[in-house]
Amino acid sequence: MASQTDNNNNNNILIIGAGTWGCSIALELARRGYTDIKVLDGSTFPSAISAGNDLNKIAEEANEPSQDDTDEAFFWHRVHQIAMKAWKHDKLLKPFYHPTGFIDAAVSDDAYQRCVEYAEGEDAELVALNTKEDFQRTMPDGVLRGDFPGWRGFWKQGGAGWVFASGAMRAMHADAVKLGVQFVSSNPEGRVETLLYSQDSKALLGARTSDGTTHTAKYTILSAGANSDRLFDFKNQLRPTAWTLAHIPLSKEEAALYKDLPVLYGVDRGFFIEPDAEKHEMKLCDEHPGYINPMIEDGKFRSIPFARHQIPTEAEARMRLLLRETMPQLAEREFSFARMCWDADTPDRRFLIDKHPEIENLIVAVGGSGNGFMTSPAIGVLVADVLENKGEIEGRVKKMLRWRPETALDRDWWDSQGRYGADGKVMDLREVKEWTKIGI
């Protein structure tokens, strides 16, 4: 924990965004002894657009980082190591982690090759899955009744599972409040309209919200997820991208049978996670490179995020294909919930956490790139260490997190970035012809 001398107790901090990362950052700073922290968000907590406001998220432990690793491998191993230490041992977060195991599989040859590379990079011993009987043995009798046509993969029986996402985010929020963090989560009081700069534009002074209030700060941390690009010029380093999810209801008896299932992740199909204990709903995700909502705004190409509790019918069709191949007994059951889930992709899918090199007092913490929640406990640690210039943010990790607009020069906004499913193409929300009407 930082000392009061280190913090001076008057270096007030403004965090923009009360999603998963904003809550993690606020909690870590409060735990380190910072006492003047304010978090602004234009949505009532938890935000409908926050990726962390979700039933569950995949979580996976990491190999021990090695100096022989490439910078990329060292970075991910280190970040996952920091995060999993919290999921497994932090008294606040430990109850939300469920180490049920993880199945990584695919149908197409190129997607399966990614599975092979994943298996080869694991220190843990994995079980090869090559037939429908292999897959069926991973779960209780009666769960996986499908034929698994063309499926191949690997079963990691330990060191992976899932996290109760919205529960963990609410816990981080509540604990931060107990430690004195002030959250302003409402519109117009918390909705940031603009950032405020010094007269020479070399320093950030804070932000103005839609109600006209000026919030000044010694340090401002911009962590507004997919909406961050609306507030600051990231030089094309962020692409707001959306994925689709739905819930399928189970009976009490079914929920008991489906309890403690390993996560089944089809690289080119989608994934499902065991049902929740309260509503007995199972979450499904259609795996694809993502949807974007392209527009020209202020002369720039952007993808503009929006909240919607429906999904394209084409995404529903892909989810039902996943079910027909794995759990056909559920393939025609009506969904109880669906929504778009937004994140922001960096060009290399690494996080962007750094002090801005040209604007004083600004720290950016963005670019979850589909990996933001499972590593969220690490985000608070990394941001606090960036602020304090010390700790876990050792040289190789810092290098990978840095402000790097050179990676976005002539960026291809339709790059699938190594993702599969839906023909391997990023999709255009303007071309969606029909949406589901779940819950209407």
CSV table of C-alpha atoms in Angstrom, one decimal:
chain,number,residue,atom,x,y,z
A,1,MET,CA,0.0,0.0,0.0
A,2,ALA,CA,1.3,3.5,-0.9
A,3,SER,CA,1.9,5.8,2.1
A,4,GLN,CA,0.1,9.0,2.8
A,5,THR,CA,3.3,10.8,1.9
A,6,ASP,CA,3.3,9.1,-1.5
A,7,ASN,CA,-0.2,10.2,-2.2
A,8,ASN,CA,-0.1,13.5,-0.4
A,9,ASN,CA,-3.8,12.9,0.3
A,10,ASN,CA,-4.7,15.8,-2.1
A,11,ASN,CA,-3.8,14.3,-5.5
A,12,ASN,CA,-7.4,13.9,-6.4
A,13,ILE,CA,-8.1,11.4,-9.1
A,14,LEU,CA,-10.9,11.4,-11.7
A,15,ILE,CA,-11.9,8.1,-13.3
A,16,ILE,CA,-14.1,8.2,-16.4
A,17,GLY,CA,-16.1,5.0,-16.7
A,18,ALA,CA,-17.7,2.9,-14.0
A,19,GLY,CA,-17.5,-0.4,-15.9
A,20,THR,CA,-15.4,-3.4,-15.0
A,21,TRP,CA,-12.1,-1.6,-15.5
A,22,GLY,CA,-13.2,1.6,-13.8
A,23,CYS,CA,-14.4,-0.3,-10.7
A,24,SER,CA,-11.1,-2.3,-10.6
A,25,ILE,CA,-9.0,0.8,-10.9
A,26,ALA,CA,-11.0,2.7,-8.2
A,27,LEU,CA,-10.8,-0.3,-5.8
A,28,GLU,CA,-7.1,-0.8,-6.2
A,29,LEU,CA,-6.3,2.9,-5.7
A,30,ALA,CA,-8.5,3.1,-2.7
A,31,ARG,CA,-6.8,0.0,-1.2
A,32,ARG,CA,-3.5,1.7,-1.7
A,33,GLY,CA,-4.6,4.7,0.4
A,34,TYR,CA,-5.8,7.2,-2.1
A,35,THR,CA,-8.7,9.1,-0.6
A,36,ASP,CA,-10.0,11.6,-3.1
A,37,ILE,CA,-11.3,9.4,-6.0
A,38,LYS,CA,-14.3,10.2,-8.1
A,39,VAL,CA,-15.8,8.0,-10.8
A,40,LEU,CA,-18.0,9.4,-13.6
A,41,ASP,CA,-20.4,7.4,-15.8
A,42,GLY,CA,-23.5,8.5,-17.7
A,43,SER,CA,-25.4,5.3,-17.0
A,44,THR,CA,-26.9,4.0,-13.8
A,45,PHE,CA,-24.6,1.4,-12.2
A,46,PRO,CA,-24.2,-1.2,-13.6
A,47,SER,CA,-24.4,0.2,-17.1
A,48,ALA,CA,-26.4,-1.7,-19.7
A,49,ILE,CA,-23.5,-1.3,-22.1
A,50,SER,CA,-20.8,-2.5,-19.8
A,51,ALA,CA,-19.3,-5.8,-20.9
A,52,GLY,CA,-18.8,-6.8,-17.3
A,53,ASN,CA,-22.6,-6.5,-16.6
A,54,ASP,CA,-23.0,-10.1,-17.6
A,55,LEU,CA,-23.9,-13.5,-16.2
A,56,ASN,CA,-20.4,-15.0,-16.5
A,57,LYS,CA,-17.1,-14.7,-18.3
A,58,ILE,CA,-14.4,-17.3,-19.1
A,59,ALA,CA,-11.3,-17.2,-16.8
A,60,GLU,CA,-8.1,-19.1,-17.2
A,61,GLU,CA,-4.9,-19.5,-15.2
A,62,ALA,CA,-1.6,-18.8,-16.9
A,63,ASN,CA,1.8,-20.4,-17.3
A,64,GLU,CA,4.6,-19.0,-15.1
A,65,PRO,CA,6.2,-16.2,-17.1
A,66,SER,CA,9.7,-17.0,-18.4
A,67,GLN,CA,12.5,-14.8,-19.5
A,68,ASP,CA,12.7,-17.1,-22.6
A,69,ASP,CA,9.1,-16.2,-23.6
A,70,THR,CA,8.5,-13.8,-26.4
A,71,ASP,CA,7.4,-10.3,-25.2
A,72,GLU,CA,3.8,-11.2,-26.3
A,73,ALA,CA,3.8,-14.5,-24.3
A,74,PHE,CA,5.5,-12.9,-21.3
A,75,PHE,CA,2.9,-10.1,-21.2
A,76,TRP,CA,-0.1,-12.4,-21.3
A,77,HIS,CA,1.3,-14.9,-18.8
A,78,ARG,CA,2.1,-12.0,-16.4
A,79,VAL,CA,-1.2,-10.3,-16.7
A,80,HIS,CA,-3.2,-13.5,-16.3
A,81,GLN,CA,-1.0,-14.4,-13.3
A,82,ILE,CA,-1.8,-11.1,-11.5
A,83,ALA,CA,-5.5,-11.5,-12.3
A,84,MET,CA,-5.7,-15.2,-11.2
A,85,LYS,CA,-3.9,-14.5,-8.0
A,86,ALA,CA,-6.8,-12.2,-7.1
A,87,TRP,CA,-9.6,-14.5,-8.4
A,88,LYS,CA,-8.1,-17.4,-6.3
A,89,HIS,CA,-7.0,-15.6,-3.2
A,90,ASP,CA,-8.5,-12.1,-2.8
A,91,LYS,CA,-11.3,-12.5,-0.1
A,92,LEU,CA,-13.6,-10.2,-2.1
A,93,LEU,CA,-13.2,-11.8,-5.5
A,94,LYS,CA,-12.5,-15.5,-4.6
A,95,PRO,CA,-16.2,-16.4,-4.2
A,96,PHE,CA,-16.9,-15.5,-7.9
A,97,TYR,CA,-14.4,-17.8,-9.5
A,98,HIS,CA,-15.6,-21.3,-10.5
A,99,PRO,CA,-12.7,-23.6,-11.6
A,100,THR,CA,-14.8,-26.0,-13.7
A,101,GLY,CA,-12.2,-26.6,-16.4
A,102,PHE,CA,-12.2,-25.6,-20.1
A,103,ILE,CA,-12.6,-27.2,-23.5
A,104,ASP,CA,-11.0,-25.6,-26.5
A,105,ALA,CA,-12.3,-27.0,-29.8
A,106,ALA,CA,-13.1,-26.3,-33.4
A,107,VAL,CA,-14.6,-27.6,-36.6
A,108,SER,CA,-12.7,-26.0,-39.4
A,109,ASP,CA,-9.0,-26.9,-40.0
A,110,ASP,CA,-7.7,-23.4,-39.5
A,111,ALA,CA,-9.6,-22.9,-36.3
A,112,TYR,CA,-8.4,-26.3,-35.1
A,113,GLN,CA,-4.8,-25.3,-35.8
A,114,ARG,CA,-5.3,-22.5,-33.3
A,115,CYS,CA,-6.5,-25.1,-30.8
A,116,VAL,CA,-3.3,-27.1,-31.4
A,117,GLU,CA,-1.2,-24.1,-30.9
A,118,TYR,CA,-3.0,-23.3,-27.6
A,119,ALA,CA,-2.4,-26.9,-26.4
A,120,GLU,CA,1.2,-26.8,-27.3
A,121,GLY,CA,1.7,-23.6,-25.3
A,122,GLU,CA,0.1,-25.0,-22.2
A,123,ASP,CA,2.2,-26.3,-19.3
A,124,ALA,CA,-0.8,-28.3,-18.0
A,125,GLU,CA,-1.5,-31.7,-19.5
A,126,LEU,CA,-4.6,-31.6,-21.8
A,127,VAL,CA,-6.9,-34.4,-22.9
A,128,ALA,CA,-7.3,-34.7,-26.7
A,129,LEU,CA,-10.9,-34.8,-27.9
A,130,ASN,CA,-11.5,-36.3,-31.4
A,131,THR,CA,-14.9,-38.1,-31.3
A,132,LYS,CA,-18.4,-37.3,-30.1
A,133,GLU,CA,-17.8,-39.9,-27.3
A,134,ASP,CA,-14.7,-38.0,-26.2
A,135,PHE,CA,-16.7,-34.8,-25.9
A,136,GLN,CA,-19.6,-36.5,-24.2
A,137,ARG,CA,-17.3,-38.0,-21.5
A,138,THR,CA,-16.4,-34.5,-20.4
A,139,MET,CA,-19.8,-33.8,-18.9
A,140,PRO,CA,-22.6,-35.8,-17.1
A,141,ASP,CA,-24.7,-38.3,-19.1
A,142,GLY,CA,-27.6,-36.5,-20.9
A,143,VAL,CA,-25.9,-33.1,-21.3
A,144,LEU,CA,-24.0,-33.5,-24.6
A,145,ARG,CA,-26.3,-35.4,-26.8
A,146,GLY,CA,-25.1,-34.0,-30.1
A,147,ASP,CA,-23.0,-35.7,-32.8
A,148,PHE,CA,-20.2,-33.0,-32.7
A,149,PRO,CA,-19.7,-33.2,-36.5
A,150,GLY,CA,-16.1,-32.4,-37.3
A,151,TRP,CA,-15.3,-31.2,-33.8
A,152,ARG,CA,-11.8,-31.7,-32.4
A,153,GLY,CA,-10.2,-30.2,-29.4
A,154,PHE,CA,-8.6,-30.4,-26.0
A,155,TRP,CA,-9.9,-30.6,-22.4
A,156,LYS,CA,-8.1,-28.6,-19.7
A,157,GLN,CA,-9.5,-30.2,-16.5
A,158,GLY,CA,-8.0,-27.7,-14.1
A,159,GLY,CA,-6.7,-24.1,-14.0
A,160,ALA,CA,-9.7,-22.6,-15.8
A,161,GLY,CA,-13.4,-22.0,-15.5
A,162,TRP,CA,-15.6,-19.0,-15.3
A,163,VAL,CA,-16.3,-15.9,-13.2
A,164,PHE,CA,-19.7,-14.6,-12.0
A,165,ALA,CA,-19.2,-11.3,-13.9
A,166,SER,CA,-21.8,-8.9,-12.7
A,167,GLY,CA,-21.5,-10.2,-9.1
A,168,ALA,CA,-17.8,-9.5,-9.1
A,169,MET,CA,-18.2,-6.0,-10.6
A,170,ARG,CA,-20.9,-5.1,-8.0
A,171,ALA,CA,-18.6,-6.4,-5.3
A,172,MET,CA,-15.7,-4.2,-6.5
A,173,HIS,CA,-18.0,-1.2,-6.7
A,174,ALA,CA,-19.4,-1.7,-3.2
A,175,ASP,CA,-16.0,-2.2,-1.6
A,176,ALA,CA,-14.7,0.9,-3.4
A,177,VAL,CA,-17.6,2.9,-2.0
A,178,LYS,CA,-16.9,1.6,1.5
A,179,LEU,CA,-13.3,2.8,1.1
A,180,GLY,CA,-14.5,6.3,0.2
A,181,VAL,CA,-14.7,6.3,-3.6
A,182,GLN,CA,-17.4,8.6,-4.9
A,183,PHE,CA,-19.4,7.2,-7.9
A,184,VAL,CA,-21.5,9.6,-9.9
A,185,SER,CA,-23.4,7.2,-12.2
A,186,SER,CA,-26.3,9.0,-13.8
A,187,ASN,CA,-27.3,11.2,-16.7
A,188,PRO,CA,-26.7,14.1,-16.9
A,189,GLU,CA,-24.7,14.3,-13.6
A,190,GLY,CA,-22.2,11.6,-14.6
A,191,ARG,CA,-22.2,11.7,-18.3
A,192,VAL,CA,-18.9,13.3,-19.5
A,193,GLU,CA,-19.5,15.8,-22.2
A,194,THR,CA,-15.9,16.9,-22.8
A,195,LEU,CA,-12.5,16.7,-21.4
A,196,LEU,CA,-10.9,19.9,-20.1
A,197,TYR,CA,-7.4,21.0,-21.1
A,198,SER,CA,-5.0,23.7,-20.0
A,199,GLN,CA,-4.8,26.8,-22.1
A,200,ASP,CA,-1.8,25.4,-24.0
A,201,SER,CA,-3.5,22.0,-24.4
A,202,LYS,CA,-0.5,20.3,-22.8
A,203,ALA,CA,-2.3,19.1,-19.6
A,204,LEU,CA,-5.6,17.6,-18.8
A,205,LEU,CA,-7.5,19.4,-16.0
A,206,GLY,CA,-10.6,17.1,-15.7
A,207,ALA,CA,-13.9,16.9,-17.4
A,208,ARG,CA,-17.3,18.6,-17.8
A,209,THR,CA,-20.5,16.6,-17.4
A,210,SER,CA,-23.8,17.1,-19.3
A,211,ASP,CA,-25.3,19.0,-16.4
A,212,GLY,CA,-22.6,21.7,-16.8
A,213,THR,CA,-20.5,20.7,-13.7
A,214,THR,CA,-16.8,21.0,-14.0
A,215,HIS,CA,-14.8,18.1,-12.3
A,216,THR,CA,-11.1,19.0,-11.9
A,217,ALA,CA,-8.5,16.5,-10.9
A,218,LYS,CA,-4.7,16.2,-10.5
A,219,TYR,CA,-4.9,13.0,-12.6
A,220,THR,CA,-7.6,11.8,-15.0
A,221,ILE,CA,-7.9,8.1,-15.9
A,222,LEU,CA,-9.9,7.5,-19.1
A,223,SER,CA,-11.4,4.1,-18.8
A,224,ALA,CA,-14.8,4.3,-20.6
A,225,GLY,CA,-14.6,1.1,-22.5
A,226,ALA,CA,-16.0,1.1,-26.0
A,227,ASN,CA,-17.1,4.8,-25.5
A,228,SER,CA,-13.6,6.0,-24.8
A,229,ASP,CA,-13.1,6.9,-28.5
A,230,ARG,CA,-15.9,9.4,-28.3
A,231,LEU,CA,-14.0,11.5,-25.7
A,232,PHE,CA,-10.5,11.4,-26.9
A,233,ASP,CA,-8.5,11.0,-30.1
A,234,PHE,CA,-6.9,7.6,-29.9
A,235,LYS,CA,-5.3,7.8,-33.4
A,236,ASN,CA,-7.3,4.8,-34.6
A,237,GLN,CA,-6.0,2.6,-31.8
A,238,LEU,CA,-9.5,1.7,-30.7
A,239,ARG,CA,-12.2,-0.1,-32.7
A,240,PRO,CA,-15.5,-0.5,-30.7
A,241,THR,CA,-16.6,-4.0,-31.6
A,242,ALA,CA,-19.8,-5.9,-30.5
A,243,TRP,CA,-20.5,-9.6,-29.8
A,244,THR,CA,-23.7,-11.3,-29.2
A,245,LEU,CA,-25.0,-13.3,-26.2
A,246,ALA,CA,-28.2,-15.0,-25.1
A,247,HIS,CA,-29.6,-16.9,-22.2
A,248,ILE,CA,-31.6,-20.1,-22.4
A,249,PRO,CA,-33.8,-21.1,-19.4
A,250,LEU,CA,-33.5,-24.5,-17.8
A,251,SER,CA,-35.8,-26.3,-15.3
A,252,LYS,CA,-34.6,-26.8,-11.8
A,253,GLU,CA,-33.9,-30.5,-12.6
A,254,GLU,CA,-31.9,-29.5,-15.7
A,255,ALA,CA,-29.9,-26.9,-13.8
A,256,ALA,CA,-28.9,-29.6,-11.3
A,257,LEU,CA,-27.7,-31.8,-14.1
A,258,TYR,CA,-25.8,-29.0,-15.9
A,259,LYS,CA,-24.1,-27.8,-12.7
A,260,ASP,CA,-20.3,-27.5,-12.7
A,261,LEU,CA,-19.9,-28.1,-16.4
A,262,PRO,CA,-16.5,-27.2,-17.9
A,263,VAL,CA,-16.7,-24.2,-20.3
A,264,LEU,CA,-17.1,-25.5,-23.8
A,265,TYR,CA,-15.6,-23.1,-26.2
A,266,GLY,CA,-15.9,-23.7,-30.0
A,267,VAL,CA,-13.4,-21.4,-31.7
A,268,ASP,CA,-15.5,-21.2,-34.8
A,269,ARG,CA,-18.9,-22.0,-33.2
A,270,GLY,CA,-19.4,-20.3,-29.9
A,271,PHE,CA,-19.4,-21.3,-26.2
A,272,PHE,CA,-21.6,-22.0,-23.2
A,273,ILE,CA,-21.1,-21.9,-19.5
A,274,GLU,CA,-23.0,-23.8,-16.7
A,275,PRO,CA,-26.3,-22.2,-15.6
A,276,ASP,CA,-26.5,-19.6,-12.8
A,277,ALA,CA,-27.8,-20.8,-9.4
A,278,GLU,CA,-30.7,-18.3,-9.1
A,279,LYS,CA,-32.5,-18.1,-12.4
A,280,HIS,CA,-31.2,-21.4,-13.9
A,281,GLU,CA,-30.3,-19.7,-17.2
A,282,MET,CA,-27.4,-20.8,-19.4
A,283,LYS,CA,-25.4,-18.3,-21.3
A,284,LEU,CA,-24.6,-18.8,-25.0
A,285,CYS,CA,-22.3,-16.8,-27.2
A,286,ASP,CA,-22.0,-16.9,-30.9
A,287,GLU,CA,-18.3,-16.8,-31.8
A,288,HIS,CA,-17.4,-14.4,-34.6
A,289,PRO,CA,-14.9,-11.6,-35.3
A,290,GLY,CA,-17.5,-9.1,-34.2
A,291,TYR,CA,-19.9,-6.5,-35.4
A,292,ILE,CA,-19.1,-2.8,-35.9
A,293,ASN,CA,-21.3,0.2,-36.4
A,294,PRO,CA,-19.4,2.3,-38.9
A,295,MET,CA,-20.0,6.0,-39.3
A,296,ILE,CA,-18.2,9.1,-40.5
A,297,GLU,CA,-18.1,11.5,-37.6
A,298,ASP,CA,-16.1,14.8,-37.6
A,299,GLY,CA,-14.5,13.6,-40.9
A,300,LYS,CA,-13.2,10.4,-39.2
A,301,PHE,CA,-14.2,6.8,-39.6
A,302,ARG,CA,-15.6,5.4,-36.4
A,303,SER,CA,-17.6,2.5,-35.0
A,304,ILE,CA,-20.3,3.9,-32.7
A,305,PRO,CA,-21.4,1.6,-29.8
A,306,PHE,CA,-25.1,1.5,-28.7
A,307,ALA,CA,-27.0,-0.6,-26.1
A,308,ARG,CA,-29.5,-3.1,-27.4
A,309,HIS,CA,-31.2,-6.0,-25.6
A,310,GLN,CA,-31.8,-7.9,-28.8
A,311,ILE,CA,-29.4,-9.6,-31.3
A,312,PRO,CA,-29.4,-10.1,-35.1
A,313,THR,CA,-31.4,-13.1,-36.1
A,314,GLU,CA,-28.4,-14.4,-37.9
A,315,ALA,CA,-26.5,-14.5,-34.6
A,316,GLU,CA,-29.4,-16.4,-33.1
A,317,ALA,CA,-29.2,-18.9,-36.0
A,318,ARG,CA,-25.5,-19.5,-35.3
A,319,MET,CA,-26.2,-20.1,-31.6
A,320,ARG,CA,-28.8,-22.7,-32.5
A,321,LEU,CA,-26.3,-24.4,-34.8
A,322,LEU,CA,-24.0,-24.6,-31.8
A,323,LEU,CA,-26.8,-26.2,-29.8
A,324,ARG,CA,-27.8,-28.6,-32.5
A,325,GLU,CA,-24.2,-29.9,-32.7
A,326,THR,CA,-23.7,-30.2,-28.9
A,327,MET,CA,-27.0,-30.1,-27.0
A,328,PRO,CA,-29.8,-30.7,-29.6
A,329,GLN,CA,-32.4,-31.1,-26.8
A,330,LEU,CA,-32.1,-27.3,-26.2
A,331,ALA,CA,-31.8,-26.2,-29.9
A,332,GLU,CA,-35.4,-25.0,-30.3
A,333,ARG,CA,-36.0,-23.7,-26.8
A,334,GLU,CA,-36.9,-20.0,-26.7
A,335,PHE,CA,-34.2,-17.6,-25.4
A,336,SER,CA,-35.1,-15.6,-22.3
A,337,PHE,CA,-32.6,-12.8,-22.8
A,338,ALA,CA,-30.2,-11.4,-25.4
A,339,ARG,CA,-28.0,-8.4,-25.8
A,340,MET,CA,-25.1,-6.8,-27.7
A,341,CYS,CA,-21.8,-6.8,-25.8
A,342,TRP,CA,-19.3,-4.1,-26.7
A,343,ASP,CA,-15.6,-3.9,-26.2
A,344,ALA,CA,-12.8,-1.9,-27.9
A,345,ASP,CA,-10.2,-3.7,-30.0
A,346,THR,CA,-6.7,-2.4,-30.3
A,347,PRO,CA,-4.9,-3.4,-33.6
A,348,ASP,CA,-2.8,-6.0,-31.8
A,349,ARG,CA,-5.5,-6.9,-29.2
A,350,ARG,CA,-3.2,-5.9,-26.3
A,351,PHE,CA,-4.4,-3.5,-23.7
A,352,LEU,CA,-3.5,0.2,-23.9
A,353,ILE,CA,-2.6,1.4,-20.4
A,354,ASP,CA,-0.2,4.3,-20.2
A,355,LYS,CA,0.5,7.9,-19.3
A,356,HIS,CA,-0.2,9.9,-22.4
A,357,PRO,CA,3.2,10.9,-23.8
A,358,GLU,CA,2.1,14.4,-24.7
A,359,ILE,CA,-0.7,15.4,-22.4
A,360,GLU,CA,0.2,15.7,-18.7
A,361,ASN,CA,-2.0,14.2,-16.0
A,362,LEU,CA,-3.9,11.8,-18.4
A,363,ILE,CA,-3.7,8.1,-18.1
A,364,VAL,CA,-5.5,5.9,-20.6
A,365,ALA,CA,-6.8,2.4,-19.6
A,366,VAL,CA,-8.6,1.0,-22.6
A,367,GLY,CA,-8.6,-1.7,-25.3
A,368,GLY,CA,-10.0,-4.8,-23.5
A,369,SER,CA,-10.1,-6.5,-26.9
A,370,GLY,CA,-12.2,-9.4,-25.7
A,371,ASN,CA,-9.9,-10.2,-22.8
A,372,GLY,CA,-10.9,-7.4,-20.4
A,373,PHE,CA,-13.0,-9.1,-17.8
A,374,MET,CA,-11.0,-12.2,-17.0
A,375,THR,CA,-8.0,-10.0,-16.4
A,376,SER,CA,-9.9,-7.1,-14.7
A,377,PRO,CA,-8.3,-7.6,-11.2
A,378,ALA,CA,-4.9,-7.0,-12.9
A,379,ILE,CA,-6.1,-3.8,-14.6
A,380,GLY,CA,-6.4,-1.9,-11.3
A,381,VAL,CA,-2.9,-3.1,-10.3
A,382,LEU,CA,-1.4,-2.1,-13.7
A,383,VAL,CA,-3.0,1.3,-13.8
A,384,ALA,CA,-2.0,2.1,-10.2
A,385,ASP,CA,1.6,1.1,-11.0
A,386,VAL,CA,1.6,3.3,-14.1
A,387,LEU,CA,0.4,6.2,-11.9
A,388,GLU,CA,3.2,5.5,-9.4
A,389,ASN,CA,5.9,4.4,-11.8
A,390,LYS,CA,6.6,1.2,-10.0
A,391,GLY,CA,5.5,-2.3,-9.1
A,392,GLU,CA,4.2,-5.0,-11.4
A,393,ILE,CA,4.6,-2.8,-14.5
A,394,GLU,CA,8.1,-4.1,-15.2
A,395,GLY,CA,9.8,-3.2,-18.5
A,396,ARG,CA,8.5,-6.0,-20.8
A,397,VAL,CA,4.9,-5.5,-19.6
A,398,LYS,CA,5.1,-1.7,-19.8
A,399,LYS,CA,6.5,-2.0,-23.4
A,400,MET,CA,3.4,-4.0,-24.4
A,401,LEU,CA,0.9,-1.7,-22.8
A,402,ARG,CA,2.4,1.5,-24.1
A,403,TRP,CA,0.7,4.3,-26.2
A,404,ARG,CA,1.4,3.0,-29.8
A,405,PRO,CA,-0.4,4.9,-32.6
A,406,GLU,CA,2.1,3.5,-35.1
A,407,THR,CA,0.3,0.1,-34.8
A,408,ALA,CA,-2.9,1.8,-36.2
A,409,LEU,CA,-1.4,3.5,-39.3
A,410,ASP,CA,-3.7,2.6,-42.3
A,411,ARG,CA,-5.7,0.4,-40.0
A,412,ASP,CA,-7.9,-2.2,-41.6
A,413,TRP,CA,-11.2,-1.7,-39.8
A,414,TRP,CA,-12.5,-5.0,-41.1
A,415,ASP,CA,-9.6,-7.1,-39.8
A,416,SER,CA,-10.8,-10.3,-38.1
A,417,GLN,CA,-7.7,-10.1,-35.8
A,418,GLY,CA,-7.4,-13.9,-35.5
A,419,ARG,CA,-11.0,-14.6,-34.7
A,420,TYR,CA,-13.1,-17.3,-36.4
A,421,GLY,CA,-16.8,-18.1,-36.8
A,422,ALA,CA,-19.4,-16.3,-39.1
A,423,ASP,CA,-17.1,-16.9,-42.1
A,424,GLY,CA,-14.3,-15.2,-40.3
A,425,LYS,CA,-15.5,-11.7,-41.2
A,426,VAL,CA,-16.2,-8.6,-39.2
A,427,MET,CA,-19.9,-7.7,-39.8
A,428,ASP,CA,-21.6,-4.4,-40.4
A,429,LEU,CA,-24.5,-3.6,-38.2
A,430,ARG,CA,-26.0,-1.3,-40.9
A,431,GLU,CA,-26.5,-4.5,-43.0
A,432,VAL,CA,-28.5,-6.4,-40.3
A,433,LYS,CA,-31.9,-7.0,-41.8
A,434,GLU,CA,-33.7,-8.5,-38.8
A,435,TRP,CA,-33.4,-8.5,-35.0
A,436,THR,CA,-34.8,-10.9,-32.5
A,437,LYS,CA,-37.8,-9.9,-30.4
A,438,ILE,CA,-36.8,-11.7,-27.2
A,439,GLY,CA,-38.7,-10.4,-24.2
A,440,ILE,CA,-40.9,-8.0,-26.2
